[in-house]
XYZ file of C-alpha atoms in Angstrom:
645
model
C 0.000 0.000 0.000
C 1.476 3.376 -0.995
C 2.296 5.697 1.936
C 1.019 9.256 1.735
C 3.530 12.228 2.257
C 3.070 14.174 5.398
C 3.239 18.115 5.191
C 4.144 20.853 7.770
C 1.569 21.737 10.263
C 0.617 25.341 10.883
C 2.360 25.290 14.201
C 5.604 24.145 12.623
C 5.439 26.894 9.997
C 4.894 29.519 12.645
C 7.890 28.239 14.545
C 10.096 28.527 11.424
C 8.891 32.059 10.742
C 9.586 33.126 14.314
C 13.139 31.700 14.162
C 13.844 33.490 10.884
C 12.588 36.742 12.396
C 14.874 36.410 15.368
C 17.856 35.773 13.084
C 16.959 38.856 11.048
C 16.708 41.029 14.148
C 20.116 39.901 15.293
C 21.941 40.285 11.964
C 20.639 43.655 10.694
C 22.418 45.823 13.345
C 25.599 43.900 12.730
C 25.333 44.531 9.009
C 24.566 48.202 9.623
C 27.593 48.491 11.914
C 29.787 46.843 9.307
C 28.570 49.363 6.737
C 29.151 52.280 9.149
C 32.619 51.019 10.069
C 33.411 50.705 6.391
C 32.350 54.320 5.741
C 34.269 55.541 8.790
C 37.326 53.558 7.737
C 37.171 54.966 4.217
C 36.984 58.508 5.668
C 39.904 57.814 7.966
C 41.956 56.505 5.045
C 41.132 59.673 3.073
C 42.258 61.835 6.005
C 45.461 59.830 6.343
C 46.193 60.596 2.685
C 46.147 64.296 3.615
C 49.401 63.978 5.551
C 51.401 62.735 2.563
C 49.690 65.322 0.345
C 50.777 68.032 2.795
C 54.371 66.855 2.747
C 54.371 67.006 -1.073
C 52.812 70.462 -0.987
C 55.378 71.641 1.547
C 58.306 70.482 -0.604
C 57.005 72.394 -3.613
C 56.318 75.510 -1.567
C 59.295 75.419 0.785
C 60.056 79.126 0.365
C 56.574 80.293 1.329
C 55.691 77.789 4.059
C 55.593 79.078 7.602
C 55.520 77.168 10.877
C 51.904 76.995 12.111
C 50.673 78.346 8.767
C 47.308 76.604 8.392
C 46.344 75.434 4.894
C 42.802 74.721 3.835
C 42.152 71.122 2.891
C 40.548 72.263 -0.343
C 43.846 73.911 -1.384
C 45.871 70.723 -1.206
C 46.581 68.935 -4.526
C 44.130 66.067 -3.890
C 42.308 63.977 -6.468
C 39.504 63.340 -4.024
C 39.190 66.767 -2.376
C 35.446 66.566 -3.029
C 35.291 64.149 -0.116
C 35.844 67.097 2.258
C 33.851 70.245 2.919
C 36.078 71.893 5.543
C 39.224 71.595 7.592
C 42.803 72.741 8.026
C 46.201 71.082 7.972
C 49.417 72.602 9.343
C 52.784 71.829 10.946
C 53.474 72.642 14.579
C 56.987 72.013 15.931
C 57.736 69.682 12.998
C 54.566 67.620 13.595
C 51.756 67.725 10.991
C 48.236 68.070 12.394
C 44.731 68.273 10.955
C 41.998 70.406 12.528
C 38.261 69.826 12.083
C 38.505 67.976 8.743
C 34.940 67.072 7.771
C 32.982 65.412 4.964
C 29.686 66.378 6.557
C 29.319 62.999 8.273
C 32.567 62.542 10.179
C 35.048 64.912 11.799
C 38.844 64.268 12.157
C 41.457 65.917 14.411
C 45.040 65.154 15.450
C 48.313 63.874 14.042
C 48.796 60.766 11.912
C 49.537 58.769 15.062
C 46.841 60.324 17.274
C 44.083 60.730 14.684
C 40.581 60.759 16.187
C 37.405 60.271 14.108
C 34.035 61.248 15.529
C 30.614 61.279 13.930
C 29.353 64.701 12.946
C 30.357 67.596 10.691
C 32.577 69.450 13.252
C 30.002 72.265 13.232
C 32.657 74.785 12.185
C 31.895 75.239 8.542
C 32.117 78.999 8.246
C 30.147 80.622 5.480
C 30.676 84.095 6.866
C 32.923 86.273 4.696
C 35.746 88.271 6.347
C 34.736 91.769 7.392
C 37.080 94.745 6.978
C 36.624 97.096 9.919
C 38.967 99.978 9.154
C 41.713 101.171 6.787
C 44.266 103.829 7.757
C 47.399 105.080 6.071
C 50.844 106.457 6.898
C 52.205 108.737 4.219
C 55.613 110.175 3.471
C 56.555 112.193 0.440
C 56.993 109.083 -1.704
C 55.516 106.110 0.215
C 52.203 104.910 1.594
C 51.717 102.292 4.314
C 48.212 100.804 4.598
C 46.959 99.235 7.832
C 43.780 97.139 7.497
C 41.987 95.836 10.566
C 39.310 93.176 10.227
C 37.172 90.790 12.224
C 37.459 87.291 10.999
C 34.642 85.660 12.939
C 35.426 81.941 12.950
C 36.890 81.670 9.494
C 40.562 81.116 8.716
C 41.915 84.038 6.746
C 43.567 82.724 3.612
C 44.659 85.823 1.699
C 44.953 89.568 2.050
C 45.291 91.359 -1.293
C 45.802 94.947 -2.425
C 45.850 96.904 -5.659
C 46.745 100.527 -6.338
C 46.137 103.059 -9.094
C 46.551 106.783 -9.479
C 43.317 108.713 -9.210
C 42.842 109.006 -12.980
C 43.536 105.330 -13.704
C 41.031 102.450 -13.803
C 41.841 100.445 -10.702
C 39.770 97.504 -12.000
C 42.502 96.861 -14.530
C 45.204 96.644 -11.893
C 46.484 93.335 -10.642
C 45.863 92.198 -7.077
C 49.001 91.758 -4.964
C 49.491 89.970 -1.676
C 49.825 92.119 1.426
C 53.184 92.342 3.205
C 52.403 91.225 6.761
C 49.478 89.614 8.558
C 49.575 89.602 12.346
C 46.624 89.250 14.674
C 43.710 90.987 13.000
C 45.943 93.468 11.163
C 46.990 93.365 7.534
C 49.737 95.664 6.211
C 50.846 96.751 2.740
C 53.657 99.197 1.930
C 53.957 101.044 -1.386
C 57.220 102.900 -2.025
C 58.694 104.967 -4.847
C 55.470 106.904 -5.390
C 55.147 110.308 -6.995
C 55.072 113.374 -4.729
C 51.823 115.277 -4.281
C 49.796 112.584 -6.093
C 46.432 111.048 -5.178
C 46.105 107.250 -5.230
C 43.230 104.817 -4.930
C 44.064 101.707 -2.937
C 41.715 98.737 -2.626
C 41.913 95.789 -0.260
C 40.086 92.482 -0.029
C 40.349 89.495 2.288
C 39.580 85.832 1.588
C 38.880 82.989 3.998
C 38.839 79.227 3.495
C 35.113 78.572 3.575
C 33.449 77.109 0.510
C 30.880 79.883 0.490
C 31.282 83.640 0.805
C 35.057 83.369 0.865
C 35.723 86.937 -0.224
C 35.204 90.079 1.822
C 33.716 93.252 0.501
C 36.306 95.309 -1.412
C 37.218 98.467 0.501
C 38.910 101.512 -0.987
C 40.900 104.388 0.480
C 42.007 107.596 -1.235
C 45.512 108.697 -0.216
C 47.591 111.655 -1.383
C 51.330 111.850 -1.089
C 52.606 115.224 -0.044
C 55.375 117.432 -1.316
C 56.016 118.718 2.195
C 59.616 118.260 3.234
C 59.806 115.621 5.941
C 61.087 116.507 9.412
C 64.807 116.101 10.139
C 66.159 114.842 13.503
C 69.706 115.744 14.592
C 71.710 114.891 17.717
C 73.347 118.034 19.099
C 75.428 116.342 21.828
C 79.043 115.902 20.728
C 80.136 113.353 23.362
C 80.060 109.718 22.301
C 78.804 108.691 25.746
C 76.717 110.801 28.073
C 73.889 110.613 30.600
C 71.539 112.408 28.176
C 71.580 113.832 24.676
C 70.215 117.016 23.179
C 68.228 116.417 20.011
C 66.883 118.977 17.538
C 63.847 118.254 15.351
C 63.544 120.544 12.360
C 59.949 120.725 11.152
C 58.947 122.440 7.866
C 56.356 124.872 9.209
C 52.912 125.236 7.624
C 49.790 126.635 9.160
C 47.146 124.184 10.292
C 49.518 121.205 10.457
C 50.146 119.090 13.541
C 53.759 118.417 14.533
C 54.541 115.459 16.813
C 57.339 113.222 18.046
C 57.521 109.901 19.857
C 60.165 107.808 21.632
C 60.216 104.063 20.950
C 56.892 104.555 19.111
C 54.904 104.444 22.359
C 53.186 107.812 22.702
C 53.074 110.780 20.337
C 53.731 114.155 21.967
C 53.149 117.701 20.703
C 55.899 119.589 18.936
C 59.187 120.382 20.706
C 62.109 121.688 18.743
C 64.876 120.789 21.242
C 64.556 117.597 23.280
C 66.601 116.135 26.130
C 66.712 112.361 25.646
C 67.748 110.295 28.681
C 67.371 106.711 27.418
C 68.684 104.739 24.454
C 65.996 104.058 21.860
C 64.363 105.228 18.635
C 63.126 108.775 18.103
C 60.432 109.510 15.512
C 58.875 112.712 14.228
C 55.902 113.388 11.922
C 53.636 116.028 10.419
C 49.877 115.578 10.076
C 48.223 117.647 7.366
C 44.673 116.675 8.329
C 44.645 113.643 6.036
C 48.070 112.085 5.893
C 51.196 111.731 8.030
C 54.638 112.699 6.747
C 57.359 110.925 8.752
C 60.998 111.766 9.383
C 63.655 109.096 9.059
C 63.917 107.282 12.375
C 66.897 108.218 14.555
C 68.507 105.685 16.888
C 69.755 107.204 20.140
C 72.710 105.324 21.683
C 75.576 105.981 24.063
C 73.424 107.098 26.992
C 74.908 105.519 30.115
C 73.538 106.351 33.561
C 75.364 103.550 35.380
C 76.422 104.408 38.938
C 79.683 102.496 39.563
C 80.269 100.773 42.904
C 84.016 100.478 43.501
C 86.282 98.941 46.121
C 90.056 98.449 46.205
C 91.330 94.918 46.630
C 94.929 94.054 47.484
C 96.562 90.868 46.188
C 99.980 89.313 45.578
C 100.866 88.495 41.957
C 104.331 87.205 41.032
C 105.617 88.252 44.467
C 104.398 91.818 43.943
C 101.596 93.721 45.609
C 98.790 94.656 43.235
C 96.006 97.125 44.007
C 92.938 96.443 41.884
C 89.816 98.562 41.527
C 86.901 96.123 41.679
C 83.833 97.663 40.013
C 80.190 96.660 39.842
C 78.676 96.235 37.345
C 81.577 94.550 35.598
C 81.070 96.540 32.395
C 79.131 99.468 31.016
C 78.575 100.670 27.465
C 80.805 103.714 27.939
C 83.651 101.990 29.785
C 85.442 103.008 32.978
C 88.292 105.386 33.755
C 90.339 105.029 36.926
C 91.841 108.041 38.691
C 94.250 106.825 41.356
C 95.090 109.008 44.372
C 97.823 108.695 46.985
C 97.481 110.774 50.134
C 94.822 112.815 48.296
C 97.061 113.631 45.323
C 96.152 112.288 41.891
C 98.620 109.817 40.424
C 97.134 109.040 37.033
C 93.972 108.747 35.023
C 94.118 105.374 33.349
C 91.965 102.811 31.587
C 93.723 100.189 33.729
C 92.218 98.880 36.950
C 95.497 98.038 38.683
C 98.592 99.520 40.259
C 101.556 97.144 40.587
C 104.104 97.550 43.402
C 103.025 101.022 44.495
C 104.921 102.937 47.173
C 103.551 102.624 50.724
C 100.787 105.050 51.588
C 97.026 105.617 51.585
C 95.326 104.989 48.250
C 91.904 105.711 46.772
C 90.549 105.383 43.269
C 87.795 107.385 41.607
C 85.994 105.393 38.913
C 84.265 107.389 36.175
C 82.129 106.092 33.324
C 82.626 107.479 29.857
C 79.305 109.249 30.429
C 80.666 111.122 33.451
C 79.096 109.199 36.350
C 81.711 108.741 39.070
C 82.208 107.007 42.403
C 85.086 107.125 44.893
C 86.437 103.960 46.487
C 87.337 103.054 50.027
C 90.799 104.005 51.281
C 93.536 101.364 51.396
C 96.833 101.662 53.248
C 99.477 100.074 51.034
C 102.459 98.493 52.801
C 105.634 97.008 51.372
C 106.099 93.343 50.835
C 109.713 92.588 51.734
C 110.680 91.851 48.141
C 109.133 95.143 46.997
C 111.178 96.967 49.600
C 114.402 95.689 48.053
C 113.200 96.562 44.578
C 112.895 100.207 45.568
C 116.272 100.848 47.237
C 119.769 101.228 45.806
C 121.749 99.201 48.392
C 120.870 95.810 46.898
C 122.362 93.619 44.197
C 121.508 90.492 42.241
C 124.804 88.670 42.119
C 124.071 85.016 42.884
C 123.201 82.526 40.111
C 119.481 82.784 40.934
C 119.551 86.612 40.986
C 118.172 86.860 44.510
C 117.986 90.434 45.794
C 120.408 90.974 48.707
C 121.432 93.943 50.818
C 125.078 94.919 50.218
C 127.571 97.430 51.567
C 129.099 98.474 54.866
C 125.879 99.434 56.663
C 122.681 99.383 54.521
C 119.311 100.258 56.043
C 118.165 96.683 56.458
C 117.372 96.641 60.172
C 114.052 95.153 61.211
C 112.328 94.794 64.565
C 111.522 91.137 65.213
C 110.741 89.485 68.541
C 111.455 92.870 70.174
C 115.061 92.470 68.975
C 117.108 93.947 66.153
C 117.456 91.655 63.158
C 118.690 92.379 59.646
C 117.364 91.397 56.213
C 119.892 89.330 54.236
C 117.702 89.473 51.107
C 114.619 88.043 49.448
C 114.603 84.499 48.059
C 111.636 83.350 45.924
C 109.461 86.034 47.492
C 110.481 85.348 51.108
C 112.571 87.690 53.242
C 115.538 86.042 54.968
C 116.482 87.517 58.378
C 119.564 87.120 60.568
C 119.682 88.203 64.183
C 121.906 91.241 64.743
C 123.218 89.958 68.095
C 124.560 86.513 68.875
C 122.298 83.903 70.414
C 125.389 82.361 71.959
C 129.079 83.189 71.742
C 130.253 79.683 72.535
C 128.180 76.729 71.387
C 128.799 73.517 69.474
C 127.370 72.990 65.979
C 126.830 69.403 67.103
C 128.053 67.407 70.099
C 126.732 63.989 69.128
C 129.187 61.176 69.729
C 130.420 59.785 66.422
C 130.440 56.048 65.784
C 133.815 55.963 64.026
C 136.042 56.396 67.009
C 136.003 60.214 66.925
C 133.562 60.692 69.755
C 134.733 64.272 70.366
C 134.217 65.507 66.754
C 130.397 65.515 66.403
C 128.400 64.842 63.201
C 127.739 67.400 60.431
C 124.083 66.387 59.800
C 122.035 69.561 60.426
C 118.737 67.649 60.489
C 119.913 65.986 63.746
C 122.482 68.496 65.018
C 122.195 69.487 68.670
C 122.353 73.188 67.701
C 119.431 72.704 65.295
C 117.374 71.037 68.022
C 118.114 73.821 70.491
C 117.277 76.601 68.025
C 114.043 74.975 66.812
C 112.767 73.817 70.171
C 114.149 75.940 72.983
C 114.874 79.204 71.153
C 111.807 79.062 68.832
C 109.481 78.642 71.810
C 110.964 81.767 73.418
C 109.943 83.955 70.464
C 106.789 85.986 71.187
C 103.649 84.677 69.470
C 103.073 87.429 66.893
C 106.652 87.244 65.602
C 106.527 83.457 65.672
C 103.433 83.538 63.429
C 105.482 85.415 60.794
C 108.090 82.612 60.489
C 107.922 80.032 57.714
C 108.345 77.051 60.028
C 108.326 74.557 57.157
C 110.915 76.262 54.977
C 113.099 73.918 52.925
C 116.789 74.560 53.613
C 119.602 73.288 51.369
C 122.239 71.171 53.147
C 124.773 70.599 50.355
C 128.475 70.512 51.206
C 131.647 72.034 49.754
C 135.123 70.636 49.140
C 137.523 71.044 52.095
C 140.082 68.369 51.181
C 143.734 69.305 50.490
C 143.093 72.948 51.305
C 140.605 73.374 48.426
C 138.691 75.854 50.551
C 141.270 78.508 49.752
C 139.967 78.451 46.155
C 136.243 78.705 46.970
C 134.579 81.835 45.601
C 131.109 82.872 46.656
C 129.540 81.455 43.464
C 131.307 78.112 44.029
C 130.021 78.026 47.591
C 126.490 78.993 46.536
C 126.321 76.151 44.001
C 127.868 73.631 46.400
C 125.365 74.509 49.124
C 122.598 73.501 46.716
C 124.178 70.320 45.372
C 123.587 66.738 46.494
C 127.153 65.848 47.532
C 127.239 65.158 51.280
C 128.512 62.484 53.620
C 126.802 59.153 52.981
C 123.247 58.889 54.362
C 123.145 62.593 55.281
C 120.122 64.497 53.829
C 120.562 67.282 51.282
C 117.336 69.077 52.346
C 115.767 69.901 55.703
C 112.441 71.565 56.589
C 112.317 73.743 59.652
C 112.103 77.240 61.124
C 115.535 78.296 62.407
C 118.869 77.763 60.665
C 122.163 79.578 60.197
C 123.493 81.792 57.450
C 125.346 80.111 54.597
C 128.998 80.880 53.883
C 127.848 82.352 50.547
C 125.509 84.801 52.316
C 128.570 86.606 53.614
C 130.162 86.482 50.155
C 127.237 88.304 48.516
C 126.908 90.985 51.222
C 129.841 93.070 49.981
C 129.317 96.037 47.655
C 132.762 95.614 46.029
C 131.457 93.155 43.460
C 133.936 93.602 40.626
C 137.057 93.046 42.721
C 135.658 90.422 45.091
C 133.387 88.132 43.151
C 136.276 85.989 41.813
C 138.377 86.024 44.981
C 138.157 83.146 47.475
C 136.438 84.136 50.720
C 139.383 82.726 52.704
C 141.561 85.569 51.347
C 139.262 88.493 52.147
C 141.234 89.378 55.270
C 144.462 89.581 53.335
C 145.850 93.082 52.965
C 145.277 93.324 49.195
C 141.669 92.088 49.541
C 140.538 93.989 52.623
C 137.957 96.002 50.651
C 135.855 92.822 50.313
C 135.782 92.579 54.095
C 135.503 96.288 54.861
C 132.512 96.822 52.510
C 130.498 93.972 54.017
C 127.772 94.529 56.626
C 127.708 90.939 57.968
C 131.316 91.067 59.316
C 131.276 87.715 61.145
C 133.911 86.643 63.675
C 134.486 83.089 64.895
C 130.921 82.282 63.777
C 129.305 79.064 62.546
C 127.612 78.745 59.111
C 125.189 76.121 57.813
C 127.639 75.077 55.076
C 129.294 71.700 55.691
C 132.125 69.660 54.187
C 131.152 67.265 51.395
C 133.984 64.879 52.247
C 132.442 61.428 51.895
C 135.002 59.905 54.304
C 134.633 62.244 57.284
C 131.343 63.590 58.644
C 132.414 66.105 61.241
C 133.425 69.318 59.387
C 131.406 72.531 58.974
C 132.517 75.990 57.788
C 132.998 78.936 60.127
C 134.458 82.445 59.935
C 137.730 82.585 61.808
C 139.563 85.595 63.120
C 142.851 83.675 62.896
C 144.936 82.721 59.867
C 142.205 82.131 57.208
C 138.988 84.096 57.383
C 136.777 81.242 56.027
C 137.808 77.945 57.509
C 136.413 74.567 58.472
C 136.562 72.684 61.744
C 135.072 69.978 63.917
C 131.363 70.621 64.521
C 131.982 69.904 68.207
C 134.019 73.142 68.430
C 132.398 76.059 70.239
C 131.821 79.214 68.155
C 129.365 82.112 67.986
C 125.851 81.630 66.498
C 123.294 84.023 65.002
C 119.863 82.461 64.252
C 118.591 82.867 60.687
C 115.026 82.396 59.380
C 112.632 83.024 56.468
C 109.420 85.082 56.783
C 106.151 83.998 55.242
C 105.416 85.602 51.880
C 102.466 87.686 53.096
C 104.420 89.480 55.840
C 104.586 93.207 55.103
C 106.690 96.179 56.133
C 104.186 98.403 57.925
C 106.498 101.090 59.284
C 110.026 102.231 60.002
C 112.807 103.268 57.645
C 115.284 100.402 58.140
C 117.872 102.166 60.321
C 119.044 100.745 63.619
C 117.273 103.571 65.453
C 114.069 103.279 63.384
C 113.957 99.700 62.073
C 111.299 98.301 59.784
C 108.167 97.053 61.522
C 106.462 93.851 60.391
C 102.764 93.091 59.984
C 100.240 91.138 57.929
């Protein structure tokens, strides 16, 4: 039996229809979103193309592009510019940005990396044309400057254009030219080389970037150049620098005209023929004939200096010399400084220099004057001698040793100094330090050294000054007895030379002062003995006596051991040190014996050597610190130099 096909029931059909409806409801929004995303993506891609189009445009217009100069989207060389109805693109700090780019459906803003797309038309499409508010002119005899102010509403101003024609010409036939400057809401155009006393028509128009009503209403101004001679400004002050300047403005006089001047173009003042100008700047002058202004050439005023100097004197030591320096604030001024130095109220010099090197002792002031005439007087400074400067300014000194140290010479030079409430004398100055020797003996019978030797000569002593018993006594017992102020003046870490000289086979009878000087600074001594020693108190060297004579020509080549001989007595008689049975710091350089030092003998030979354990006279010798000054006295025994810091 044939089976009959079974169809869908009504209920089943309804169920199918309901399912299809649900599917449709779910898929339609998705499809719509896909379509919207596609449109938005296409718009975004179009906007992204703008950035490369801008770069191409910028390369072709490199000489007219300006930073932050906004360009309308519709001006870019795009094949699809119809996709957009508004928007700007520009470069800010080397980054390209778009502003309110719209196709009427979407709006884009940002850089290529930060691009944001929102739905809507940006609501900035400006169909309002630019509006010119006012046009004014500045006129000289052959030029016209036009100033156009406008209100731009919300539009971006794209162009400002001008054209000019003489009054009898058809201005419609003239070509439009771009304005010169556009800042804020001001447009400027300058025409030069015009004919005197001629009337001109000048028109201006502005254009924005909107698609509608881009162009403003054309405005026209009638301007006449004048044949009036322009004012002349002259500076009457002759001085290059001054605190003010006299200026004359020569105006061509005509009845009914207004004459004015301004400084730095701030405020215009009524006519004055002679002005006193007190600041640097720009002076202007003009004539107003009721319609136009005729301007003088601008005059720059310079050289006005009203600086009030503040000056003090500072004292310093440079290359072992005292230097007085005028320290001035401010450091510089446009007219420069002049320095008038005074000593005891009397003018010394008027110089451009700020310094005085090695001046004589006394009270000093300096008056500092600017080139404009402003002046200030300094504090007063009492200048005192550094020891080395003292020797540079007297005649009783010589430079005879190999290092050209300045030393006092002669029978009785004025080299007395009060030190430790005692009379001392200045031997000379060595590398900027004064060397003193006591005038009286510390002891008239004392051993150089009384250490027992280890070579069987226990009564001879040892000629090592760094350990000598006399050195220890002078630098411990005697140094502590010196009063504190004087003690503070001593260089207690001075480096003394301990080199020896040849005493073998009577070689001492051939030793000149130069030979001794060089030997005292050599490195030949008894084995293990030092060649240098640092300390406060020492003795004079044998060579110190040799360089203290004023008879240099006859004595410099004669051995010191012969200076008491009859034919050489002038070397002894013209010498202020005049030692007698007195120890020196100079030792024997014999490498086999270590117990000889040089002394001045009153017996057979004047310079001799002997055992350091022998008792002779001693005068302490020391070096002053470099900053110790001579603050008084004249160097005689009755009025010795006084020391101070």
